[in-house]
JSON list of C-alpha atoms in Angstrom, two decimals:
[
{"chain": "N", "resi": 16, "resn": "MET", "atom": "CA", "xyz": [90.30, 118.79, 115.70]},
{"chain": "N", "resi": 17, "resn": "GLY", "atom": "CA", "xyz": [88.56, 122.06, 115.97]},
{"chain": "N", "resi": 18, "resn": "ALA", "atom": "CA", "xyz": [84.92, 122.66, 115.31]},
{"chain": "N", "resi": 19, "resn": "ASP", "atom": "CA", "xyz": [84.06, 123.74, 111.82]},
{"chain": "N", "resi": 20, "resn": "PRO", "atom": "CA", "xyz": [82.48, 127.17, 112.12]},
{"chain": "N", "resi": 21, "resn": "TYR", "atom": "CA", "xyz": [81.07, 126.90, 108.60]},
{"chain": "N", "resi": 22, "resn": "ALA", "atom": "CA", "xyz": [79.32, 123.57, 108.98]},
{"chain": "N", "resi": 23, "resn": "PRO", "atom": "CA", "xyz": [75.65, 124.10, 108.20]},
{"chain": "N", "resi": 24, "resn": "GLN", "atom": "CA", "xyz": [73.08, 122.86, 110.66]},
{"chain": "N", "resi": 25, "resn": "MET", "atom": "CA", "xyz": [71.23, 119.71, 109.68]},
{"chain": "N", "resi": 26, "resn": "THR", "atom": "CA", "xyz": [67.91, 118.49, 110.88]},
{"chain": "N", "resi": 27, "resn": "ARG", "atom": "CA", "xyz": [67.87, 115.14, 112.62]},
{"chain": "N", "resi": 28, "resn": "GLU", "atom": "CA", "xyz": [66.34, 113.48, 109.56]},
{"chain": "N", "resi": 29, "resn": "GLN", "atom": "CA", "xyz": [68.94, 115.01, 107.28]},
{"chain": "N", "resi": 30, "resn": "GLU", "atom": "CA", "xyz": [71.71, 113.83, 109.52]},
{"chain": "N", "resi": 31, "resn": "LEU", "atom": "CA", "xyz": [70.25, 110.32, 109.71]},
{"chain": "N", "resi": 32, "resn": "ASP", "atom": "CA", "xyz": [69.94, 110.20, 105.94]},
{"chain": "N", "resi": 33, "resn": "PHE", "atom": "CA", "xyz": [73.42, 111.56, 105.47]},
{"chain": "N", "resi": 34, "resn": "LEU", "atom": "CA", "xyz": [74.98, 109.16, 107.95]},
{"chain": "N", "resi": 35, "resn": "ARG", "atom": "CA", "xyz": [73.23, 106.17, 106.38]},
{"chain": "N", "resi": 36, "resn": "ASN", "atom": "CA", "xyz": [74.60, 107.17, 103.00]},
{"chain": "N", "resi": 37, "resn": "GLN", "atom": "CA", "xyz": [78.05, 107.62, 104.48]},
{"chain": "N", "resi": 38, "resn": "ALA", "atom": "CA", "xyz": [77.87, 104.22, 106.13]},
{"chain": "N", "resi": 39, "resn": "GLU", "atom": "CA", "xyz": [76.85, 102.61, 102.84]},
{"chain": "N", "resi": 40, "resn": "ALA", "atom": "CA", "xyz": [79.68, 104.35, 100.98]},
{"chain": "N", "resi": 41, "resn": "ILE", "atom": "CA", "xyz": [82.22, 103.23, 103.57]},
{"chain": "N", "resi": 42, "resn": "LYS", "atom": "CA", "xyz": [80.96, 99.64, 103.40]},
{"chain": "N", "resi": 43, "resn": "GLU", "atom": "CA", "xyz": [81.37, 99.71, 99.63]},
{"chain": "N", "resi": 44, "resn": "GLU", "atom": "CA", "xyz": [84.89, 101.06, 99.98]},
{"chain": "N", "resi": 45, "resn": "LEU", "atom": "CA", "xyz": [85.72, 98.37, 102.52]},
{"chain": "N", "resi": 46, "resn": "ASP", "atom": "CA", "xyz": [84.41, 95.74, 100.13]},
{"chain": "N", "resi": 47, "resn": "GLN", "atom": "CA", "xyz": [86.61, 97.14, 97.38]},
{"chain": "N", "resi": 48, "resn": "ILE", "atom": "CA", "xyz": [89.62, 97.16, 99.67]},
{"chain": "N", "resi": 49, "resn": "ASP", "atom": "CA", "xyz": [88.92, 93.58, 100.76]},
{"chain": "N", "resi": 50, "resn": "GLY", "atom": "CA", "xyz": [88.66, 92.54, 97.14]},
{"chain": "N", "resi": 51, "resn": "ARG", "atom": "CA", "xyz": [91.93, 94.20, 96.27]},
{"chain": "N", "resi": 52, "resn": "ILE", "atom": "CA", "xyz": [93.69, 92.63, 99.25]},
{"chain": "N", "resi": 53, "resn": "ARG", "atom": "CA", "xyz": [92.41, 89.21, 98.20]},
{"chain": "N", "resi": 54, "resn": "GLU", "atom": "CA", "xyz": [93.70, 89.79, 94.69]},
{"chain": "N", "resi": 55, "resn": "LEU", "atom": "CA", "xyz": [97.10, 90.82, 95.97]},
{"chain": "N", "resi": 56, "resn": "GLU", "atom": "CA", "xyz": [97.30, 87.88, 98.32]},
{"chain": "N", "resi": 57, "resn": "THR", "atom": "CA", "xyz": [96.56, 85.37, 95.57]},
{"chain": "N", "resi": 58, "resn": "GLU", "atom": "CA", "xyz": [99.02, 86.90, 93.10]},
{"chain": "T", "resi": 19, "resn": "MET", "atom": "CA", "xyz": [115.02, 118.84, 111.70]},
{"chain": "T", "resi": 20, "resn": "LYS", "atom": "CA", "xyz": [111.27, 118.49, 111.38]},
{"chain": "T", "resi": 21, "resn": "ILE", "atom": "CA", "xyz": [109.34, 115.57, 109.93]},
{"chain": "T", "resi": 22, "resn": "ALA", "atom": "CA", "xyz": [105.63, 115.92, 109.19]},
{"chain": "T", "resi": 23, "resn": "VAL", "atom": "CA", "xyz": [103.53, 112.77, 109.30]},
{"chain": "T", "resi": 24, "resn": "SER", "atom": "CA", "xyz": [99.95, 112.67, 108.05]},
{"chain": "T", "resi": 25, "resn": "ALA", "atom": "CA", "xyz": [98.01, 111.39, 111.02]},
{"chain": "T", "resi": 26, "resn": "THR", "atom": "CA", "xyz": [94.61, 110.08, 112.02]},
{"chain": "T", "resi": 27, "resn": "GLY", "atom": "CA", "xyz": [94.91, 111.88, 115.34]},
{"chain": "T", "resi": 28, "resn": "PRO", "atom": "CA", "xyz": [97.33, 113.66, 117.63]},
{"chain": "T", "resi": 29, "resn": "GLY", "atom": "CA", "xyz": [100.24, 111.96, 119.34]},
{"chain": "T", "resi": 30, "resn": "LEU", "atom": "CA", "xyz": [102.95, 109.55, 118.33]},
{"chain": "T", "resi": 31, "resn": "ASP", "atom": "CA", "xyz": [100.74, 106.52, 118.91]},
{"chain": "T", "resi": 32, "resn": "ALA", "atom": "CA", "xyz": [98.23, 107.59, 116.27]},
{"chain": "T", "resi": 33, "resn": "GLU", "atom": "CA", "xyz": [98.19, 105.84, 112.91]},
{"chain": "T", "resi": 34, "resn": "VAL", "atom": "CA", "xyz": [99.61, 107.31, 109.73]},
{"chain": "T", "resi": 35, "resn": "ASP", "atom": "CA", "xyz": [96.73, 108.64, 107.62]},
{"chain": "T", "resi": 36, "resn": "PRO", "atom": "CA", "xyz": [97.07, 107.22, 104.10]},
{"chain": "T", "resi": 37, "resn": "ARG", "atom": "CA", "xyz": [96.07, 110.56, 102.60]},
{"chain": "T", "resi": 38, "resn": "PHE", "atom": "CA", "xyz": [98.23, 113.65, 102.51]},
{"chain": "T", "resi": 39, "resn": "GLY", "atom": "CA", "xyz": [96.07, 116.59, 101.43]},
{"chain": "T", "resi": 40, "resn": "ARG", "atom": "CA", "xyz": [92.96, 115.46, 103.24]},
{"chain": "T", "resi": 41, "resn": "CYS", "atom": "CA", "xyz": [94.38, 113.80, 106.30]},
{"chain": "T", "resi": 42, "resn": "GLN", "atom": "CA", "xyz": [92.83, 114.69, 109.63]},
{"chain": "T", "resi": 43, "resn": "CYS", "atom": "CA", "xyz": [95.93, 116.28, 111.04]},
{"chain": "T", "resi": 44, "resn": "PHE", "atom": "CA", "xyz": [99.70, 116.25, 110.98]},
{"chain": "T", "resi": 45, "resn": "THR", "atom": "CA", "xyz": [102.16, 115.35, 113.65]},
{"chain": "T", "resi": 46, "resn": "ILE", "atom": "CA", "xyz": [105.38, 117.28, 113.31]},
{"chain": "T", "resi": 47, "resn": "VAL", "atom": "CA", "xyz": [108.21, 115.43, 114.95]},
{"chain": "T", "resi": 48, "resn": "ASP", "atom": "CA", "xyz": [111.81, 116.25, 115.77]},
{"chain": "T", "resi": 49, "resn": "PRO", "atom": "CA", "xyz": [113.39, 112.84, 115.15]},
{"chain": "T", "resi": 50, "resn": "GLN", "atom": "CA", "xyz": [116.30, 113.57, 117.48]},
{"chain": "T", "resi": 51, "resn": "THR", "atom": "CA", "xyz": [114.24, 114.38, 120.55]},
{"chain": "T", "resi": 52, "resn": "MET", "atom": "CA", "xyz": [110.96, 112.74, 119.43]},
{"chain": "T", "resi": 53, "resn": "GLU", "atom": "CA", "xyz": [109.19, 115.90, 120.56]},
{"chain": "T", "resi": 54, "resn": "SER", "atom": "CA", "xyz": [106.00, 116.28, 118.58]},
{"chain": "T", "resi": 55, "resn": "GLU", "atom": "CA", "xyz": [103.42, 118.88, 117.76]},
{"chain": "T", "resi": 56, "resn": "ALA", "atom": "CA", "xyz": [99.92, 118.24, 116.41]},
{"chain": "T", "resi": 57, "resn": "LEU", "atom": "CA", "xyz": [98.70, 120.39, 113.56]},
{"chain": "T", "resi": 58, "resn": "ASP", "atom": "CA", "xyz": [95.07, 120.35, 112.43]},
{"chain": "T", "resi": 59, "resn": "ASN", "atom": "CA", "xyz": [94.66, 120.08, 108.69]},
{"chain": "T", "resi": 60, "resn": "SER", "atom": "CA", "xyz": [92.19, 122.81, 107.89]},
{"chain": "T", "resi": 61, "resn": "ASN", "atom": "CA", "xyz": [92.24, 121.72, 104.24]},
{"chain": "T", "resi": 62, "resn": "ALA", "atom": "CA", "xyz": [90.77, 118.29, 104.90]},
{"chain": "T", "resi": 63, "resn": "MET", "atom": "CA", "xyz": [87.33, 119.51, 103.90]},
{"chain": "T", "resi": 64, "resn": "ALA", "atom": "CA", "xyz": [88.39, 121.93, 101.20]},
{"chain": "T", "resi": 65, "resn": "ALA", "atom": "CA", "xyz": [86.36, 121.83, 98.01]},
{"chain": "T", "resi": 66, "resn": "GLY", "atom": "CA", "xyz": [89.47, 121.69, 95.88]},
{"chain": "T", "resi": 67, "resn": "GLY", "atom": "CA", "xyz": [93.17, 122.29, 95.97]},
{"chain": "T", "resi": 68, "resn": "ALA", "atom": "CA", "xyz": [93.57, 120.49, 99.26]},
{"chain": "T", "resi": 69, "resn": "GLY", "atom": "CA", "xyz": [96.87, 118.94, 98.23]},
{"chain": "T", "resi": 70, "resn": "ILE", "atom": "CA", "xyz": [98.48, 122.21, 97.28]},
{"chain": "T", "resi": 71, "resn": "SER", "atom": "CA", "xyz": [97.13, 124.11, 100.28]},
{"chain": "T", "resi": 72, "resn": "THR", "atom": "CA", "xyz": [98.22, 121.40, 102.65]},
{"chain": "T", "resi": 73, "resn": "ALA", "atom": "CA", "xyz": [101.65, 121.22, 101.04]},
{"chain": "T", "resi": 74, "resn": "GLN", "atom": "CA", "xyz": [102.04, 124.99, 101.40]},
{"chain": "T", "resi": 75, "resn": "MET", "atom": "CA", "xyz": [101.00, 124.79, 105.03]},
{"chain": "T", "resi": 76, "resn": "ILE", "atom": "CA", "xyz": [103.51, 122.03, 105.72]},
{"chain": "T", "resi": 77, "resn": "ALA", "atom": "CA", "xyz": [106.32, 123.75, 103.83]},
{"chain": "T", "resi": 78, "resn": "GLY", "atom": "CA", "xyz": [105.59, 126.91, 105.80]},
{"chain": "T", "resi": 79, "resn": "LYS", "atom": "CA", "xyz": [106.27, 125.02, 109.00]},
{"chain": "T", "resi": 80, "resn": "GLY", "atom": "CA", "xyz": [109.88, 124.47, 108.05]},
{"chain": "T", "resi": 81, "resn": "VAL", "atom": "CA", "xyz": [109.38, 120.76, 107.55]},
{"chain": "T", "resi": 82, "resn": "GLU", "atom": "CA", "xyz": [112.11, 118.91, 105.67]},
{"chain": "T", "resi": 83, "resn": "VAL", "atom": "CA", "xyz": [110.52, 115.50, 105.24]},
{"chain": "T", "resi": 84, "resn": "VAL", "atom": "CA", "xyz": [106.92, 114.33, 104.84]},
{"chain": "T", "resi": 85, "resn": "LEU", "atom": "CA", "xyz": [105.89, 110.78, 105.69]},
{"chain": "T", "resi": 86, "resn": "THR", "atom": "CA", "xyz": [102.47, 109.73, 104.39]},
{"chain": "T", "resi": 87, "resn": "GLY", "atom": "CA", "xyz": [100.57, 106.93, 102.74]},
{"chain": "T", "resi": 88, "resn": "ASN", "atom": "CA", "xyz": [100.05, 108.59, 99.39]},
{"chain": "T", "resi": 89, "resn": "CYS", "atom": "CA", "xyz": [100.78, 111.94, 97.82]},
{"chain": "T", "resi": 90, "resn": "GLY", "atom": "CA", "xyz": [99.24, 113.30, 94.63]},
{"chain": "T", "resi": 91, "resn": "PRO", "atom": "CA", "xyz": [101.03, 115.23, 91.90]},
{"chain": "T", "resi": 92, "resn": "ASN", "atom": "CA", "xyz": [100.00, 118.74, 92.98]},
{"chain": "T", "resi": 93, "resn": "ALA", "atom": "CA", "xyz": [101.04, 118.28, 96.56]},
{"chain": "T", "resi": 94, "resn": "TYR", "atom": "CA", "xyz": [104.18, 116.45, 95.50]},
{"chain": "T", "resi": 95, "resn": "GLN", "atom": "CA", "xyz": [105.25, 119.26, 93.18]},
{"chain": "T", "resi": 96, "resn": "THR", "atom": "CA", "xyz": [104.51, 121.91, 95.78]},
{"chain": "T", "resi": 97, "resn": "LEU", "atom": "CA", "xyz": [106.48, 120.08, 98.43]},
{"chain": "T", "resi": 98, "resn": "SER", "atom": "CA", "xyz": [109.36, 119.32, 96.10]},
{"chain": "T", "resi": 99, "resn": "ALA", "atom": "CA", "xyz": [109.52, 122.95, 95.00]},
{"chain": "T", "resi": 100, "resn": "ALA", "atom": "CA", "xyz": [109.82, 123.90, 98.65]},
{"chain": "T", "resi": 101, "resn": "GLY", "atom": "CA", "xyz": [112.65, 121.42, 99.12]},
{"chain": "T", "resi": 102, "resn": "VAL", "atom": "CA", "xyz": [110.58, 119.00, 101.18]},
{"chain": "T", "resi": 103, "resn": "GLN", "atom": "CA", "xyz": [111.31, 115.31, 100.69]},
{"chain": "T", "resi": 104, "resn": "VAL", "atom": "CA", "xyz": [108.23, 113.14, 100.27]},
{"chain": "T", "resi": 105, "resn": "ILE", "atom": "CA", "xyz": [108.12, 109.54, 101.41]},
{"chain": "T", "resi": 106, "resn": "THR", "atom": "CA", "xyz": [104.97, 107.56, 100.66]},
{"chain": "T", "resi": 107, "resn": "GLY", "atom": "CA", "xyz": [103.83, 104.03, 101.34]},
{"chain": "T", "resi": 108, "resn": "VAL", "atom": "CA", "xyz": [104.14, 104.67, 105.06]},
{"chain": "T", "resi": 109, "resn": "SER", "atom": "CA", "xyz": [101.63, 103.08, 107.42]},
{"chain": "T", "resi": 110, "resn": "GLY", "atom": "CA", "xyz": [101.33, 102.00, 111.02]},
{"chain": "T", "resi": 111, "resn": "LYS", "atom": "CA", "xyz": [102.01, 104.07, 114.09]},
{"chain": "T", "resi": 112, "resn": "ILE", "atom": "CA", "xyz": [103.67, 107.44, 113.73]},
{"chain": "T", "resi": 113, "resn": "LYS", "atom": "CA", "xyz": [106.44, 106.63, 116.18]},
{"chain": "T", "resi": 114, "resn": "ASP", "atom": "CA", "xyz": [107.27, 103.47, 114.26]},
{"chain": "T", "resi": 115, "resn": "ALA", "atom": "CA", "xyz": [107.35, 105.43, 111.00]},
{"chain": "T", "resi": 116, "resn": "ILE", "atom": "CA", "xyz": [109.78, 107.92, 112.52]},
{"chain": "T", "resi": 117, "resn": "GLU", "atom": "CA", "xyz": [111.97, 105.12, 113.81]},
{"chain": "T", "resi": 118, "resn": "ALA", "atom": "CA", "xyz": [111.93, 103.49, 110.38]},
{"chain": "T", "resi": 119, "resn": "TYR", "atom": "CA", "xyz": [112.97, 106.78, 108.82]},
{"chain": "T", "resi": 120, "resn": "LYS", "atom": "CA", "xyz": [115.79, 107.22, 111.32]},
{"chain": "T", "resi": 121, "resn": "ALA", "atom": "CA", "xyz": [116.95, 103.70, 110.55]},
{"chain": "T", "resi": 122, "resn": "GLY", "atom": "CA", "xyz": [117.15, 104.55, 106.85]},
{"chain": "T", "resi": 123, "resn": "LYS", "atom": "CA", "xyz": [114.38, 102.13, 105.94]},
{"chain": "T", "resi": 124, "resn": "LEU", "atom": "CA", "xyz": [112.29, 104.74, 104.15]},
{"chain": "T", "resi": 125, "resn": "GLN", "atom": "CA", "xyz": [113.41, 106.29, 100.91]},
{"chain": "T", "resi": 126, "resn": "PRO", "atom": "CA", "xyz": [112.14, 109.50, 99.28]},
{"chain": "T", "resi": 127, "resn": "ASN", "atom": "CA", "xyz": [109.89, 109.21, 96.25]},
{"chain": "T", "resi": 128, "resn": "ALA", "atom": "CA", "xyz": [111.00, 110.43, 92.87]},
{"chain": "T", "resi": 129, "resn": "GLN", "atom": "CA", "xyz": [107.40, 111.03, 91.85]},
{"chain": "T", "resi": 130, "resn": "PRO", "atom": "CA", "xyz": [103.90, 111.25, 93.29]},
{"chain": "T", "resi": 131, "resn": "SER", "atom": "CA", "xyz": [102.45, 107.94, 94.41]},
{"chain": "T", "resi": 132, "resn": "VAL", "atom": "CA", "xyz": [98.88, 108.57, 93.29]},
{"chain": "T", "resi": 133, "resn": "GLY", "atom": "CA", "xyz": [96.98, 110.56, 90.71]},
{"chain": "T", "resi": 134, "resn": "SER", "atom": "CA", "xyz": [95.01, 113.71, 91.32]},
{"chain": "T", "resi": 135, "resn": "HIS", "atom": "CA", "xyz": [92.08, 113.72, 93.70]},
{"chain": "T", "resi": 136, "resn": "TYR", "atom": "CA", "xyz": [93.11, 110.62, 95.56]},
{"chain": "T", "resi": 137, "resn": "GLY", "atom": "CA", "xyz": [91.32, 110.50, 98.88]},
{"chain": "T", "resi": 138, "resn": "MET", "atom": "CA", "xyz": [88.26, 112.37, 97.69]},
{"chain": "T", "resi": 139, "resn": "GLY", "atom": "CA", "xyz": [86.24, 109.28, 96.89]},
{"chain": "T", "resi": 140, "resn": "GLY", "atom": "CA", "xyz": [82.51, 108.88, 96.72]},
{"chain": "T", "resi": 141, "resn": "GLY", "atom": "CA", "xyz": [81.82, 110.64, 99.96]},
{"chain": "T", "resi": 142, "resn": "MET", "atom": "CA", "xyz": [83.37, 113.83, 98.90]},
{"chain": "T", "resi": 143, "resn": "GLY", "atom": "CA", "xyz": [80.31, 115.78, 97.84]},
{"chain": "T", "resi": 144, "resn": "ALA", "atom": "CA", "xyz": [78.22, 115.13, 100.86]},
{"chain": "T", "resi": 145, "resn": "GLY", "atom": "CA", "xyz": [81.18, 115.26, 103.14]},
{"chain": "T", "resi": 146, "resn": "MET", "atom": "CA", "xyz": [82.20, 118.69, 102.07]},
{"chain": "T", "resi": 147, "resn": "GLY", "atom": "CA", "xyz": [78.82, 120.18, 101.88]},
{"chain": "T", "resi": 148, "resn": "MET", "atom": "CA", "xyz": [77.34, 119.13, 105.10]},
{"chain": "T", "resi": 149, "resn": "GLY", "atom": "CA", "xyz": [80.00, 117.75, 107.34]},
{"chain": "T", "resi": 150, "resn": "ARG", "atom": "CA", "xyz": [78.96, 114.89, 109.48]},
{"chain": "T", "resi": 151, "resn": "GLY", "atom": "CA", "xyz": [78.43, 117.05, 112.50]},
{"chain": "T", "resi": 152, "resn": "MET", "atom": "CA", "xyz": [78.90, 114.06, 114.71]},
{"chain": "T", "resi": 153, "resn": "GLY", "atom": "CA", "xyz": [79.05, 114.89, 118.34]},
{"chain": "T", "resi": 154, "resn": "LYS", "atom": "CA", "xyz": [80.94, 117.60, 120.14]},
{"chain": "T", "resi": 155, "resn": "GLY", "atom": "CA", "xyz": [80.45, 119.97, 117.27]},
{"chain": "T", "resi": 156, "resn": "ARG", "atom": "CA", "xyz": [83.29, 118.51, 115.28]},
{"chain": "T", "resi": 157, "resn": "GLY", "atom": "CA", "xyz": [82.85, 119.01, 111.56]},
{"chain": "T", "resi": 158, "resn": "ARG", "atom": "CA", "xyz": [83.96, 115.75, 110.07]},
{"chain": "T", "resi": 159, "resn": "GLY", "atom": "CA", "xyz": [82.89, 115.87, 106.48]},
{"chain": "T", "resi": 160, "resn": "ARG", "atom": "CA", "xyz": [86.19, 115.04, 104.95]},
{"chain": "T", "resi": 161, "resn": "GLY", "atom": "CA", "xyz": [86.66, 112.95, 101.87]},
{"chain": "T", "resi": 162, "resn": "ARG", "atom": "CA", "xyz": [87.57, 109.44, 102.62]},
{"chain": "T", "resi": 163, "resn": "GLY", "atom": "CA", "xyz": [87.73, 107.64, 99.31]},
{"chain": "T", "resi": 164, "resn": "THR", "atom": "CA", "xyz": [90.46, 105.19, 98.79]},
{"chain": "T", "resi": 165, "resn": "GLY", "atom": "CA", "xyz": [90.85, 105.83, 95.10]},
{"chain": "T", "resi": 166, "resn": "LEU", "atom": "CA", "xyz": [90.29, 102.18, 94.38]},
{"chain": "T", "resi": 167, "resn": "GLY", "atom": "CA", "xyz": [88.53, 101.34, 91.19]},
{"chain": "T", "resi": 168, "resn": "PRO", "atom": "CA", "xyz": [86.12, 98.51, 90.66]},
{"chain": "T", "resi": 169, "resn": "GLY", "atom": "CA", "xyz": [88.32, 96.53, 88.34]},
{"chain": "T", "resi": 170, "resn": "PRO", "atom": "CA", "xyz": [91.35, 94.46, 89.02]},
{"chain": "T", "resi": 171, "resn": "GLY", "atom": "CA", "xyz": [94.35, 96.35, 90.10]},
{"chain": "T", "resi": 172, "resn": "ALA", "atom": "CA", "xyz": [94.27, 99.88, 91.28]},
{"chain": "T", "resi": 173, "resn": "GLY", "atom": "CA", "xyz": [91.60, 102.11, 89.94]},
{"chain": "T", "resi": 174, "resn": "PRO", "atom": "CA", "xyz": [91.55, 105.85, 89.45]},
{"chain": "T", "resi": 175, "resn": "GLY", "atom": "CA", "xyz": [94.08, 107.38, 91.67]},
{"chain": "T", "resi": 176, "resn": "ILE", "atom": "CA", "xyz": [96.54, 104.71, 92.56]},
{"chain": "T", "resi": 177, "resn": "MET", "atom": "CA", "xyz": [99.70, 104.26, 90.58]},
{"chain": "T", "resi": 178, "resn": "PRO", "atom": "CA", "xyz": [101.03, 101.14, 92.14]},
{"chain": "T", "resi": 179, "resn": "GLN", "atom": "CA", "xyz": [104.54, 101.27, 90.78]},
{"chain": "T", "resi": 180, "resn": "ALA", "atom": "CA", "xyz": [105.71, 102.88, 93.99]},
{"chain": "T", "resi": 181, "resn": "LEU", "atom": "CA", "xyz": [104.46, 100.03, 96.15]},
{"chain": "T", "resi": 182, "resn": "SER", "atom": "CA", "xyz": [105.29, 96.37, 96.29]},
{"chain": "T", "resi": 183, "resn": "PRO", "atom": "CA", "xyz": [102.32, 94.00, 96.75]},
{"chain": "T", "resi": 184, "resn": "ASP", "atom": "CA", "xyz": [103.19, 93.60, 100.41]},
{"chain": "T", "resi": 185, "resn": "GLN", "atom": "CA", "xyz": [103.35, 97.35, 100.88]},
{"chain": "T", "resi": 186, "resn": "GLU", "atom": "CA", "xyz": [100.05, 97.80, 99.08]},
{"chain": "T", "resi": 187, "resn": "ILE", "atom": "CA", "xyz": [98.41, 95.13, 101.24]},
{"chain": "T", "resi": 188, "resn": "GLU", "atom": "CA", "xyz": [99.72, 96.81, 104.35]},
{"chain": "T", "resi": 189, "resn": "MET", "atom": "CA", "xyz": [98.50, 100.21, 103.18]},
{"chain": "T", "resi": 190, "resn": "LEU", "atom": "CA", "xyz": [95.10, 98.81, 102.26]},
{"chain": "T", "resi": 191, "resn": "LYS", "atom": "CA", "xyz": [94.76, 97.13, 105.63]},
{"chain": "T", "resi": 192, "resn": "SER", "atom": "CA", "xyz": [95.62, 100.40, 107.29]},
{"chain": "T", "resi": 193, "resn": "GLN", "atom": "CA", "xyz": [93.00, 102.18, 105.19]},
{"chain": "T", "resi": 194, "resn": "ALA", "atom": "CA", "xyz": [90.45, 99.50, 106.01]},
{"chain": "T", "resi": 195, "resn": "GLN", "atom": "CA", "xyz": [91.17, 99.93, 109.69]},
{"chain": "T", "resi": 196, "resn": "ILE", "atom": "CA", "xyz": [90.65, 103.68, 109.49]},
{"chain": "T", "resi": 197, "resn": "LEU", "atom": "CA", "xyz": [87.46, 103.26, 107.48]},
{"chain": "T", "resi": 198, "resn": "GLY", "atom": "CA", "xyz": [86.26, 100.66, 109.96]},
{"chain": "T", "resi": 199, "resn": "GLN", "atom": "CA", "xyz": [86.77, 103.13, 112.78]},
{"chain": "T", "resi": 200, "resn": "GLN", "atom": "CA", "xyz": [84.86, 105.78, 110.86]},
{"chain": "T", "resi": 201, "resn": "LEU", "atom": "CA", "xyz": [82.07, 103.31, 110.20]},
{"chain": "T", "resi": 202, "resn": "ASN", "atom": "CA", "xyz": [81.84, 102.45, 113.89]},
{"chain": "T", "resi": 203, "resn": "GLU", "atom": "CA", "xyz": [81.68, 106.13, 114.74]},
{"chain": "T", "resi": 204, "resn": "ILE", "atom": "CA", "xyz": [78.90, 106.67, 112.20]},
{"chain": "T", "resi": 205, "resn": "GLN", "atom": "CA", "xyz": [76.98, 103.68, 113.50]},
{"chain": "T", "resi": 206, "resn": "ARG", "atom": "CA", "xyz": [77.26, 104.92, 117.07]},
{"chain": "T", "resi": 207, "resn": "ARG", "atom": "CA", "xyz": [75.95, 108.29, 115.99]},
{"chain": "T", "resi": 208, "resn": "LEU", "atom": "CA", "xyz": [73.15, 106.65, 114.01]},
{"chain": "T", "resi": 209, "resn": "GLU", "atom": "CA", "xyz": [72.12, 104.60, 117.03]},
{"chain": "T", "resi": 210, "resn": "ALA", "atom": "CA", "xyz": [72.13, 107.67, 119.22]},
{"chain": "T", "resi": 211, "resn": "LEU", "atom": "CA", "xyz": [70.01, 109.57, 116.75]},
{"chain": "T", "resi": 212, "resn": "GLU", "atom": "CA", "xyz": [67.60, 106.70, 116.27]},
{"chain": "T", "resi": 213, "resn": "LYS", "atom": "CA", "xyz": [67.18, 106.27, 120.03]},
{"chain": "T", "resi": 214, "resn": "GLY", "atom": "CA", "xyz": [66.28, 109.91, 120.21]},
{"chain": "T", "resi": 215, "resn": "ARG", "atom": "CA", "xyz": [63.11, 109.30, 118.25]}
]
């Protein structure tokens, strides 16, 4: 993976905020995936 | 012959990335010799048209077969027009996927496996705009949605007719594993940033 030369610089607070949001979004996606797997397994 | 596999990282031991247009990278493999070449996917963070651009890139590499988890209609049409066979529903390690293909266990799709914009997901906006910038200067702001909707069955994006329940479970587990790894990476970065207070 190469570095992205166009990635804008973030302040530390922006990065923290962004990463927290990302983590929340991933957790939600994982919950959805878990739910779907459970549905499929009980079908 | 060249086979392109959407990958979560370089090397034959990496996992198959369930996304085509926005996968991290591709591993191009000669199934006879098992020689491989890693190819960064510069379209992973593209604002739009990632599927088509990625398909053009892959077709330009002289690839004859694509193995991936899912492939949307734009990428599918572009690949098909270039004479590239598309096989979706593939998960697990790249080397195992290649072996399965060689053994005739994988069959080409007659249609795309997902709708448009699969793999963009909720993180797309922030991911594209800012990148995660996590460590080592690697821009990582790629979309990572699964296309799953909130209701029963597959939501926007997934057209499950191409997958049996077992295949879908396997694909979902693979996606969950990848997302789990991303989550761990984010949490490590968060901890590092928070310690730096």
